[in-house]
Short mmCIF file of C-alpha atoms and ligand atoms in Angstrom, two decimals:
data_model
loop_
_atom_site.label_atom_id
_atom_site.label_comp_id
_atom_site.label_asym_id
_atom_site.label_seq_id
_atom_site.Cartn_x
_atom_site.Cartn_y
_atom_site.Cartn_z
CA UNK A 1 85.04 -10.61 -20.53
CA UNK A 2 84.18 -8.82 -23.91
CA UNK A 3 81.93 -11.72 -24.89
CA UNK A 4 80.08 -11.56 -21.70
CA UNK A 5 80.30 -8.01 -21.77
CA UNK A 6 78.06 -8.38 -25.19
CA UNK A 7 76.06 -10.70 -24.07
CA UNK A 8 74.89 -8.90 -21.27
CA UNK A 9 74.33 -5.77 -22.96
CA UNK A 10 72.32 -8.04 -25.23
CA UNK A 11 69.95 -9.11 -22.36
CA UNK A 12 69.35 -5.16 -21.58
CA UNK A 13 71.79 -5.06 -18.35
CA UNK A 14 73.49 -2.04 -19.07
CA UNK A 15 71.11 0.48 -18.46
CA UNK A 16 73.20 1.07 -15.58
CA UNK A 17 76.29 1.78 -17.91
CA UNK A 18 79.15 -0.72 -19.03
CA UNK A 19 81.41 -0.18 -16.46
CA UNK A 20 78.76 -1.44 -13.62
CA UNK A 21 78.30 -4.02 -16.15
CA UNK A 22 81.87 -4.90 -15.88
CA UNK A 23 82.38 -5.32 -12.25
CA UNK A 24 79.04 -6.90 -11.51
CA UNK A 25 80.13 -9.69 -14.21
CA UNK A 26 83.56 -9.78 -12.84
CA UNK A 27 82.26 -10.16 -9.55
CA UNK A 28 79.30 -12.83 -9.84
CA UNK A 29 82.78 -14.65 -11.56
CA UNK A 30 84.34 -14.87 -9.03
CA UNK A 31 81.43 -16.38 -6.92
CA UNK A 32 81.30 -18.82 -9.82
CA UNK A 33 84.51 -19.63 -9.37
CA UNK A 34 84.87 -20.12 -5.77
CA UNK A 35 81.40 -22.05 -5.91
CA UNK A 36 83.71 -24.14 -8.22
CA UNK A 37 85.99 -24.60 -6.29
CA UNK A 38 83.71 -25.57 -3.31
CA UNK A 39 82.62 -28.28 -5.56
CA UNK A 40 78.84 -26.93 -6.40
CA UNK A 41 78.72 -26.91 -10.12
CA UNK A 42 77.30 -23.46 -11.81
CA UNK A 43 77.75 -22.73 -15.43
CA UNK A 44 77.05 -19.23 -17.24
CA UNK A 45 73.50 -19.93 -17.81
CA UNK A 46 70.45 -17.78 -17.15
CA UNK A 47 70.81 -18.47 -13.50
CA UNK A 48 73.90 -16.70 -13.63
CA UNK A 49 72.38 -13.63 -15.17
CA UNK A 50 69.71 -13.28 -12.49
CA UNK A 51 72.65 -13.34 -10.12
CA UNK A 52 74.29 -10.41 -11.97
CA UNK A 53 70.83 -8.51 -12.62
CA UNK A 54 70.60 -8.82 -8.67
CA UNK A 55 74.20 -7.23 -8.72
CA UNK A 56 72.91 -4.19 -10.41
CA UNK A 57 70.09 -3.80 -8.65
CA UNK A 58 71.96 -3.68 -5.50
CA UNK A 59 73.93 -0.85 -6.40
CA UNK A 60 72.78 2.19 -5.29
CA UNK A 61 72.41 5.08 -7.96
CA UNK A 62 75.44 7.03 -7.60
CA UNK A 63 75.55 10.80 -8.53
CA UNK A 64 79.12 11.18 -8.67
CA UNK A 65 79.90 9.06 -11.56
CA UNK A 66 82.87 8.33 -14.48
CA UNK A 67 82.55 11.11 -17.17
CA UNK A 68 83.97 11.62 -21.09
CA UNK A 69 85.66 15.19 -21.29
CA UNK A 70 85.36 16.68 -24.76
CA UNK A 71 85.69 19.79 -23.80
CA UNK A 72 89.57 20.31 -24.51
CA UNK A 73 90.09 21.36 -21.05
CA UNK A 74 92.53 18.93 -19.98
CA UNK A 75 92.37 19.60 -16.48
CA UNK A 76 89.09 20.60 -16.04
CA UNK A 77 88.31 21.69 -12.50
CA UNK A 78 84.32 20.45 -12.84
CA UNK A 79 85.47 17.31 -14.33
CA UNK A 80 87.66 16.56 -11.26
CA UNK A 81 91.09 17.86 -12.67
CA UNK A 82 93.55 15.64 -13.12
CA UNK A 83 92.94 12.06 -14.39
CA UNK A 84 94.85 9.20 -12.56
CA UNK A 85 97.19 7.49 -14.04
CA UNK A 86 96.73 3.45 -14.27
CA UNK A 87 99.23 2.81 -11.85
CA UNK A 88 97.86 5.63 -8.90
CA UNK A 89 94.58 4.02 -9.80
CA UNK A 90 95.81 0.56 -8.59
CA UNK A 91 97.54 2.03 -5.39
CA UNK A 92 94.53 3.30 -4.30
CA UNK A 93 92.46 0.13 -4.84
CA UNK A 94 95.22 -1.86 -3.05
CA UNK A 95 94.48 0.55 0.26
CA UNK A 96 91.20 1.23 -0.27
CA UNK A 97 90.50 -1.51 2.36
CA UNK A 98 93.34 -2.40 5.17
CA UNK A 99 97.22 -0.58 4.15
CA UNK A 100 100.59 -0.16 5.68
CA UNK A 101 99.16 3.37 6.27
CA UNK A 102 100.56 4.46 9.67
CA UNK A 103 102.17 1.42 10.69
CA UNK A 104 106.04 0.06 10.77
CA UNK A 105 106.34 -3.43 9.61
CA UNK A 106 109.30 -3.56 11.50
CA UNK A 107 107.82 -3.38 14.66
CA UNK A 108 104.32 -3.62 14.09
CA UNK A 109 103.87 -0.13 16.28
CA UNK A 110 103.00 2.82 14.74
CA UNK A 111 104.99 4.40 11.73
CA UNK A 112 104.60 7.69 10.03
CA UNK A 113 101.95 8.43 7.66
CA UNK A 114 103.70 10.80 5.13
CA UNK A 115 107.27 9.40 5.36
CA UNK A 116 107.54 8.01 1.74
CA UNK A 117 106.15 11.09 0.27
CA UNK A 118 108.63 13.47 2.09
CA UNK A 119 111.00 11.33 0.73
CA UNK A 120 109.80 11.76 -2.80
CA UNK A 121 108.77 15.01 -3.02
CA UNK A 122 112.75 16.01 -1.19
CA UNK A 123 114.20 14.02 -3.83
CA UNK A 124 112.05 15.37 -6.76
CA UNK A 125 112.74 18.62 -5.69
CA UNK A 126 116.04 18.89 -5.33
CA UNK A 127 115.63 19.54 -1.49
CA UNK A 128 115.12 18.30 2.28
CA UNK A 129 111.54 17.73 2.78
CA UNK A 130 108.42 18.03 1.74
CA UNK A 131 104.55 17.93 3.40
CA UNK A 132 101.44 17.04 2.05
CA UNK A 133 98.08 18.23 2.89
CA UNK A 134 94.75 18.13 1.47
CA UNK A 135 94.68 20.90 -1.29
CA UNK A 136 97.01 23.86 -2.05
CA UNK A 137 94.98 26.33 -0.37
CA UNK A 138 95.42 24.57 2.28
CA UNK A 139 98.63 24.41 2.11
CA UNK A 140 98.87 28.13 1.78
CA UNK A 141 96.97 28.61 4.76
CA UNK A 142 99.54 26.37 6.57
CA UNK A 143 102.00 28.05 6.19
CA UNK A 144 101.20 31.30 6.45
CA UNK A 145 99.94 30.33 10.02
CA UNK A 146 102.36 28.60 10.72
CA UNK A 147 104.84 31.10 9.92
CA UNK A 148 102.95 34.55 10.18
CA UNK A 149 100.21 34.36 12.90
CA UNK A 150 99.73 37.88 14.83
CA UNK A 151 102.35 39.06 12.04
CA UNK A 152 102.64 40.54 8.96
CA UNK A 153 102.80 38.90 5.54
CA UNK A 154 104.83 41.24 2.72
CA UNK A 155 102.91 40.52 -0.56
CA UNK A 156 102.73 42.41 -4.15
CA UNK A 157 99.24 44.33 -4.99
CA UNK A 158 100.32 42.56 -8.34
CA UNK A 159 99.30 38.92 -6.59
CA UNK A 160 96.31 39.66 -4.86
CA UNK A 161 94.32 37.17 -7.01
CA UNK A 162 91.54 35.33 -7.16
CA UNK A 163 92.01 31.73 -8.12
CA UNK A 164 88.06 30.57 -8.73
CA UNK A 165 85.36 29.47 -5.58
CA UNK A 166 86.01 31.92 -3.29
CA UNK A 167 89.78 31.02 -2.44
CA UNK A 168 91.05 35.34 -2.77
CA UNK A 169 94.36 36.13 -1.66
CA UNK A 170 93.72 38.73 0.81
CA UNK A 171 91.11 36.27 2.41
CA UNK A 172 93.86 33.67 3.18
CA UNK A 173 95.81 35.84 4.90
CA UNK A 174 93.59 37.08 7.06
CA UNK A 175 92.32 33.65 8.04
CA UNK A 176 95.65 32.22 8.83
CA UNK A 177 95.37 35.17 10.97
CA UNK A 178 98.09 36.75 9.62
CA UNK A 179 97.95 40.39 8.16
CA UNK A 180 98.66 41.61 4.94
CA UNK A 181 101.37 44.58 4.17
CA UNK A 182 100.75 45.47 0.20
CA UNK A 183 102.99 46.97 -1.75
CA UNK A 184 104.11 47.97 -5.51
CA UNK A 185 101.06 48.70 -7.85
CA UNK A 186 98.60 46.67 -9.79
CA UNK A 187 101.26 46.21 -12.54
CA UNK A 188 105.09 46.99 -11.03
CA UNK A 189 106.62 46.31 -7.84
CA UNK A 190 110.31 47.16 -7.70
CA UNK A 191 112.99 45.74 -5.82
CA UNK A 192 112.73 48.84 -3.69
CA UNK A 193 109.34 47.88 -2.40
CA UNK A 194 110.26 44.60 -0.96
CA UNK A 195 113.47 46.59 0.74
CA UNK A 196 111.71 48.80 2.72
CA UNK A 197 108.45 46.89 3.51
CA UNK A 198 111.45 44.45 5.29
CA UNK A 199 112.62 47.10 7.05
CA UNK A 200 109.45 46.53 9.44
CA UNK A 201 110.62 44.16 12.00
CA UNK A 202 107.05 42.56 12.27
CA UNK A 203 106.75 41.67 8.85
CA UNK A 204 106.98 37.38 9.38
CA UNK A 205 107.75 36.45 5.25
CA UNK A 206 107.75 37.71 2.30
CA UNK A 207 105.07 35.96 -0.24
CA UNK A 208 104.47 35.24 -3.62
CA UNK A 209 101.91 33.72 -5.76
CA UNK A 210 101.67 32.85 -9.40
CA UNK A 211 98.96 34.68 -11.26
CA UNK A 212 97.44 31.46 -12.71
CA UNK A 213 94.14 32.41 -13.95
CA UNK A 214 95.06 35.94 -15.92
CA UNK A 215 98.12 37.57 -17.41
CA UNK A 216 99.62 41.05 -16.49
CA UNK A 217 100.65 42.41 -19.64
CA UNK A 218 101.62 45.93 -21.56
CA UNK A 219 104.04 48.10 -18.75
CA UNK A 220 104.44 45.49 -16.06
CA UNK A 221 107.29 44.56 -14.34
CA UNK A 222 108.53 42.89 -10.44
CA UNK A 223 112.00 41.85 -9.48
CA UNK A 224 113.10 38.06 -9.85
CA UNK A 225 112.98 35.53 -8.18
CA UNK A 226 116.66 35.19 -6.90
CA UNK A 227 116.82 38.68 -6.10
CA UNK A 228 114.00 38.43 -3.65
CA UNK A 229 115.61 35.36 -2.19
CA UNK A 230 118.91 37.27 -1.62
CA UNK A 231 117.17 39.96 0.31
CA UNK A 232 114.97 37.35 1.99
CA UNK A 233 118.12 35.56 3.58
CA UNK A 234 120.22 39.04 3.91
CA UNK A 235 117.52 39.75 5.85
CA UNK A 236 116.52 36.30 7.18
CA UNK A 237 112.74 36.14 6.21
CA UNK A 238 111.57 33.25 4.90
CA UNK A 239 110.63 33.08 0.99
CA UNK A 240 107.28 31.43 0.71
CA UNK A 241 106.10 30.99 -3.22
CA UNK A 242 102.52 29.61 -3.55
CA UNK A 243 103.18 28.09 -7.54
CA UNK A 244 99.68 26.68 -7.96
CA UNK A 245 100.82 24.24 -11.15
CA UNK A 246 103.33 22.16 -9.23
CA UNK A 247 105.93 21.04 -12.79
CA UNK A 248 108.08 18.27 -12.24
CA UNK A 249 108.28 16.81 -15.99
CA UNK A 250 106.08 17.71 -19.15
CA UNK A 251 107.96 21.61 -18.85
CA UNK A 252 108.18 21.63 -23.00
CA UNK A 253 104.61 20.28 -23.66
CA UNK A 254 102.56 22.68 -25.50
CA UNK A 255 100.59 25.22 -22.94
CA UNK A 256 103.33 25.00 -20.16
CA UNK A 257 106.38 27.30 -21.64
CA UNK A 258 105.66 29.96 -19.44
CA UNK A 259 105.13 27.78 -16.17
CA UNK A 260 107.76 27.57 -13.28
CA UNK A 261 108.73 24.42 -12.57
CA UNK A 262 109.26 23.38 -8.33
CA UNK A 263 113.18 22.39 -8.42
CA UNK A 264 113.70 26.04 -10.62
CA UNK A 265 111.65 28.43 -7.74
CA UNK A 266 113.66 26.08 -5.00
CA UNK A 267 117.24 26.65 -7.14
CA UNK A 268 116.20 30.56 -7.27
CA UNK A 269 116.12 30.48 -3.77
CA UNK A 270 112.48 29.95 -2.21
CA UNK A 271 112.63 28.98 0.96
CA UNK A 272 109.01 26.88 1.38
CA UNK A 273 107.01 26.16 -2.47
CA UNK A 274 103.57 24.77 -2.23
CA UNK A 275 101.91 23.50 -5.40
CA UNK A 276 98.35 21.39 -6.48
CA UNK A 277 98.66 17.44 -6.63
CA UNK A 278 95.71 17.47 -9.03
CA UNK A 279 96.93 20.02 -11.48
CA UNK A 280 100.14 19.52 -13.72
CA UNK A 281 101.72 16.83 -11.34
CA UNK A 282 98.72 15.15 -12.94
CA UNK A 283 97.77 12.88 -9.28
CA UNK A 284 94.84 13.22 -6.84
CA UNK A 285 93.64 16.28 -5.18
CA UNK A 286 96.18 17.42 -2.77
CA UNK A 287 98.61 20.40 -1.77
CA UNK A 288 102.20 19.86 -1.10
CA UNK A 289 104.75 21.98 0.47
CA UNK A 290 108.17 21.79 0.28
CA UNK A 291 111.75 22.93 1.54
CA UNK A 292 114.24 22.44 4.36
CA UNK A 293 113.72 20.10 6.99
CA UNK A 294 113.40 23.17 9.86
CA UNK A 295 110.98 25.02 8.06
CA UNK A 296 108.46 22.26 6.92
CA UNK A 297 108.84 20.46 10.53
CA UNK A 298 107.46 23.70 11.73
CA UNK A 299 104.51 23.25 9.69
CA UNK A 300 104.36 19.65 10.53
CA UNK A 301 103.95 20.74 14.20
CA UNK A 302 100.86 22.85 13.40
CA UNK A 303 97.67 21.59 15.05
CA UNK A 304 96.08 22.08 11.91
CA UNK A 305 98.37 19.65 9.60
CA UNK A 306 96.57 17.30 11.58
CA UNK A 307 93.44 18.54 10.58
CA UNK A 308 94.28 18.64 6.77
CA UNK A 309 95.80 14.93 6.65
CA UNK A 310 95.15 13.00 3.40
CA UNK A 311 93.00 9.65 3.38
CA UNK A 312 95.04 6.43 3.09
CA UNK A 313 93.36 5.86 -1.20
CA UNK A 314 94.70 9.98 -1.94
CA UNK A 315 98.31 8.71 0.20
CA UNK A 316 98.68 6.07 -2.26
CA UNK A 317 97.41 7.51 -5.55
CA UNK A 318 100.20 10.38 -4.50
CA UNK A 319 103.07 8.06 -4.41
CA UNK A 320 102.23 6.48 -7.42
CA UNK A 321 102.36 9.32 -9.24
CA UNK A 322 105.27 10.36 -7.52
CA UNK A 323 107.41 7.37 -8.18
CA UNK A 324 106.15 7.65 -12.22
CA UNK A 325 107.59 11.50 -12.19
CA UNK A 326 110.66 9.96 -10.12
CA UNK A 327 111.51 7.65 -13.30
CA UNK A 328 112.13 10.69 -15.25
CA UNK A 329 110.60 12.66 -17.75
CA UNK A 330 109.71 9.95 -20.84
CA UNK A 331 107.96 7.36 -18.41
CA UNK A 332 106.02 10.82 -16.33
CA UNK A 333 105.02 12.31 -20.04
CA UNK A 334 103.32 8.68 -20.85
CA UNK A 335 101.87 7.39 -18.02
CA UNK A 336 100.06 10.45 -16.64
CA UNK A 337 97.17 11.18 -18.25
CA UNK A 338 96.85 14.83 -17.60
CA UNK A 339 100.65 14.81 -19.56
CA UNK A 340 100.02 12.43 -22.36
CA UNK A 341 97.35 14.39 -23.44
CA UNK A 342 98.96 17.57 -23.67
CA UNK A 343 101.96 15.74 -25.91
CA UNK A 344 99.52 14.50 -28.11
CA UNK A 345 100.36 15.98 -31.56
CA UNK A 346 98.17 17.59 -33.58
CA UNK A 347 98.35 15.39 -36.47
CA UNK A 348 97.91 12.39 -33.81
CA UNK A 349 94.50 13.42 -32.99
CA UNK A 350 93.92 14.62 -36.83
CA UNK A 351 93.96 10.17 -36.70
CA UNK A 352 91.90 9.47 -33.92
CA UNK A 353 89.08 12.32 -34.95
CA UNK A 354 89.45 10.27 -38.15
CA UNK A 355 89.15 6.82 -36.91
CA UNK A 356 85.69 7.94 -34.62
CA UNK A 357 84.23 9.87 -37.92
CA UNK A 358 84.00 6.87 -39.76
CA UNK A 359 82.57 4.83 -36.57
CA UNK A 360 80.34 7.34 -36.34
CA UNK A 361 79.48 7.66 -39.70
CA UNK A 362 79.06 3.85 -39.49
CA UNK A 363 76.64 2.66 -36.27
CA UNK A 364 75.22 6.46 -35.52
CA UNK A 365 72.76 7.24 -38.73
CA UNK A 366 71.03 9.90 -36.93
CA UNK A 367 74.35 11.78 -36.89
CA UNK A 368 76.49 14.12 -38.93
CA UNK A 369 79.84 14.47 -38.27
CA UNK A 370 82.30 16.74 -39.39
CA UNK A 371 86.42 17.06 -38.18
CA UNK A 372 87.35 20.17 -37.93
CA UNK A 373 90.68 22.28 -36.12
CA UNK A 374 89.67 23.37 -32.82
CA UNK A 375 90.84 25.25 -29.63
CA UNK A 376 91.51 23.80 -26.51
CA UNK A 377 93.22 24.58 -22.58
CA UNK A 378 95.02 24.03 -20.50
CA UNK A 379 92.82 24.54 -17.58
CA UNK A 380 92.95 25.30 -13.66
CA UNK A 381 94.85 28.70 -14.11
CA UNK A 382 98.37 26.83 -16.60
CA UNK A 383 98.56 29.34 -19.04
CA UNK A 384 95.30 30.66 -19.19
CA UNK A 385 95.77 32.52 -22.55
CA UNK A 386 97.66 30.11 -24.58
CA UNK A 387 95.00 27.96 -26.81
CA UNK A 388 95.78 24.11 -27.16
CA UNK A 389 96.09 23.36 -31.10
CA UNK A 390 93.18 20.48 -31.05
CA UNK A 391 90.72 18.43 -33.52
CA UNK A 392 87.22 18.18 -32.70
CA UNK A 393 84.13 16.21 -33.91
CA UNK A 394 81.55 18.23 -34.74
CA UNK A 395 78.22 16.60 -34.03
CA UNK A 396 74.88 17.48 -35.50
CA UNK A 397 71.42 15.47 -35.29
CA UNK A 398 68.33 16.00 -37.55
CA UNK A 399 65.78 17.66 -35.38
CA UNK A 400 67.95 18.38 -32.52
CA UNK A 401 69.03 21.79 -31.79
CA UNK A 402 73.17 21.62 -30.35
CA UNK A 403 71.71 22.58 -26.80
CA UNK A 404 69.79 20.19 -27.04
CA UNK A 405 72.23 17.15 -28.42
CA UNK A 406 74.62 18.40 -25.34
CA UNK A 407 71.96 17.90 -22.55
CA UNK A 408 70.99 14.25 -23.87
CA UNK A 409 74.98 13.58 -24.00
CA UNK A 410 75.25 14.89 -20.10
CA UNK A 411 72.44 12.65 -19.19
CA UNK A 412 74.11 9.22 -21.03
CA UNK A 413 75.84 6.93 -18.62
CA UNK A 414 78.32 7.84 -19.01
CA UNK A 415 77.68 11.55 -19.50
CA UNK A 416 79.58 13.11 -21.99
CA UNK A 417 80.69 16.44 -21.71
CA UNK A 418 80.69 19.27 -24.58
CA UNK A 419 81.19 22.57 -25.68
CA UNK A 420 78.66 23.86 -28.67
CA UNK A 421 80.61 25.65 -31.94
CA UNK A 422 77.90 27.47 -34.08
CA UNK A 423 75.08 24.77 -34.22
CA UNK A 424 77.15 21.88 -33.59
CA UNK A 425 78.35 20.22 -30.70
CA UNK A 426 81.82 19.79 -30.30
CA UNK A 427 83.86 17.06 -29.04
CA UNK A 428 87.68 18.00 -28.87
CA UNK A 429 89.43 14.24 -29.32
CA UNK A 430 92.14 15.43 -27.20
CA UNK A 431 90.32 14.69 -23.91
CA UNK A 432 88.38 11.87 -24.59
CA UNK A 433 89.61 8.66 -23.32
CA UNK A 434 86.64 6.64 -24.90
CA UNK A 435 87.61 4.86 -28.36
CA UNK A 436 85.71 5.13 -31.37
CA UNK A 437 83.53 2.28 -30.97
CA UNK A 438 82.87 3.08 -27.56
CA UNK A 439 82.55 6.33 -28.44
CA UNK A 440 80.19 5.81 -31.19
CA UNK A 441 78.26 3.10 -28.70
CA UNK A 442 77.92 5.96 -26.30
CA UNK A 443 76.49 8.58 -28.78
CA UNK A 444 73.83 6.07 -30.46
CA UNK A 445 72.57 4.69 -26.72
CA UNK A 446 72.44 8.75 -25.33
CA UNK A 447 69.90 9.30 -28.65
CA UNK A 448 67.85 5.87 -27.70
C1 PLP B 501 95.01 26.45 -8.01
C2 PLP B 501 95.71 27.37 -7.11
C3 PLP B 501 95.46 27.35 -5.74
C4 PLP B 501 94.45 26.43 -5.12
O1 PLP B 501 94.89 25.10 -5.20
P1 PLP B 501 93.89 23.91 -4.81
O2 PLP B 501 94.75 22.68 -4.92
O3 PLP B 501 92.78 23.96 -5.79
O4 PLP B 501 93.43 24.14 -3.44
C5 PLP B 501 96.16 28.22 -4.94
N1 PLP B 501 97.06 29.06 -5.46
C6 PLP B 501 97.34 29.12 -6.78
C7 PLP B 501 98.34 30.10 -7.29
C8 PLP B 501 96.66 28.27 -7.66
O5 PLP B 501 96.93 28.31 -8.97
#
């Protein structure tokens, strides 16, 4: 495939980048070989080319398409978030067309769509079941109607947020139709608080979100989490935590000290915790809930779970990723993306930054590079103050301003994002999934 990968660049076919390349060669392979088969005789001559040319040409020019992240955000909301791992990749493919999506193949009748993942997400967890939906806010808004429609919802002035978009706290709660009873300040809420705002016999649940995007710091302070749970149940209110970063494994990576982690909020006592799929679980967009059974078959029950069901591709990419964090923390920390790249050590990407210099160096002559320490994130509201320790390429070209540079890198297929440092652009290495001859191939062809 490399060879005819070459060769096809060589005959000018991948203007429409190397990955349509790819599958427009695998696929006019295929016909070869079936044609083969069939006994008509083909052979990779020019013929086949034209074939392959007609391939491209047939594919429509897509918008949304593959990017390079050097921006150091690792889970970059604009990029998409999370990258897939391999294996959620392949699940999806193997759906994408007919699946065992809803169906038993027992009987052949109907089966249940999210079985497998309550299963997983239970059993990762550390409790009975578990929901999934089609984002977190979503799933916030689930539960809060299902639990606290016409009622009130008990919240912390403290956790009013704003996550990004226009997804604000007080927002949510009014459109689950609930309504919202504040208390504490900005920066405390005591124990106290939460006492007597319970004493209302309206109030539905008590809820709690994680900051995410900013840090209360200086003379702050609000009760923990298991004493909330113990007046929750003396009381018998349901707990609902909204976590945002839903940790399974990766808890000691660099960036994530301070993040909860789901089986710790369920342990403290939480009665339902919802989290992102496409944040530090590291799988496809999604929002799960979970808890015990009665709780989250109360949700299930909701009209609108219905109406925020996951497609069959986003089912599969979510078990995937579910199984990897299933086999325990080493095989979770390597296999998903979004993880591996926030173990990647320093002195690790000190060799990689290295590696691309002198590729660089070697097939770009327009540019100068430089490696130099750098700053990355994070990113989608994990620690939002904590800077990732990174190495970055610094990229300069004759003539160019760094502006400049970064909007002929965006417009590459494919585009290559950046951040500019002084009048360089900068490529942190931690992000990029490119290697340094690709790399190098992409920067030289986004110049030509
Ligand atoms: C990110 C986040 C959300 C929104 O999650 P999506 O999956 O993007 O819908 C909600 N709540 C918190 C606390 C978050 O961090």
């Amino acid at each position: 495939m490399n060879e005819l990968l070459e060769e096809g660049a060589g005959r000018g076919l991948d203007h429409r980048g190397r990955t349509a390349l790819h599958h427009a060669i695998r696929d006019e392979l295929d016909a070869l070989r079936k044609d083969c088969s069939d006994g008509i005789s083909r052979e990779l001559d020019n013929s086949f080319w034209e074939q392959v040319e007609g391939r491209l040409a047939l594919l429509p020019a897509m918008s949304l398409v593959g990017a390079q992240n050097g921006t150091g955000v690792v889970l970059h909301t604009n990029l998409g978030r999370a990258p897939w791992a391999s294996e959620a990749i392949t699940a999806a493919n193997q759906v994408a067309q007919y699946g065992t999506v809803e169906i038993s193949r027992e009987t052949g009748g109907r089966g249940r769509r999210d079985k497998t993942i309550a299963q997983l997400l239970a059993q990762l967890s550390g409790t009975e079941d578990g929901l999934a939906v089609n984002n977190n806010a979503a799933a916030v808004l689930l539960m809060l109607s299902s639990l606290a429609q016409e009622r009130k919802v008990v919240v912390a002035r403290r956790e009013l947020v704003e996550i990004g978009g226009s997804y604000r706290m007080p927002e949510v709660i009014s459109a689950a139709g609930a309504t919202m009873l504040e208390i504490g300040t900005t920066n405390r809420v005591h124990l106290s608080d939460y006492e007597s705002a319970l004493e209302d016999p309206d109030v539905a649940c008590l809820f709690k979100a994680h900051p995410s995007n900013f840090e209360i710091s200086g003379f702050e302070g609000e009760p923990s989490l298991e004493e909330l749970a113990s007046l929750c149940h003396e009381r018998g209110v349901p707990f609902v935590y909204d976590l945002g970063s839903g940790v399974f494994n990766g808890a000691h990576l660099p960036g994530l000290s301070g993040e909860p982690t789901v089986p710790s909020a369920l342990e403290a006592g939480c009665d339902l915790v919802s989290f992102s799929g496409d944040k530090l679980l590291g799988g496809p967009q999604a929002g799960l809930i979970v808890g015990a059974t009665p709780l989250v078959e109360k949700l299930r029950r909701n009209m609108m779970t219905r109406c925020l069901r996951l497609d069959k591709t986003i089912l599969a990419a979510l078990e995937a990723t579910l199984r990897l964090h299933a086999l325990g923390e080493e095989v979770a920390c390597s296999h998903i993306p979004g993880l591996s790249m926030l173990g990647r050590a320093v002195e690790q990407l000190q060799k990689t930054a290295d590696l691309m210099a002198s590729q660089i160096v070697q097939s770009c002559p327009g540019i100068s590079v430089d490696v130099a320490s750098c700053e990355g994130r994070v990113g989608s509201g994990a620690s939002p103050n904590e800077p990732l320790p990174s190495i970055g390429l610094l990229l300069q070209v004759e003539g160019f301003s760094a502006e400049d540079f970064a909007l002929k890198l965006r417009n590459g297929t494919p585009p290559i994002f950046s951040r500019i440092q002084g009048e360089a652009v900068l490529l942190d290495v931690r992000t990029l999934s490119a290697t340094p001859e690709e790399l190098a191939f992409l920067l030289s062809s986004s110049l030509a």
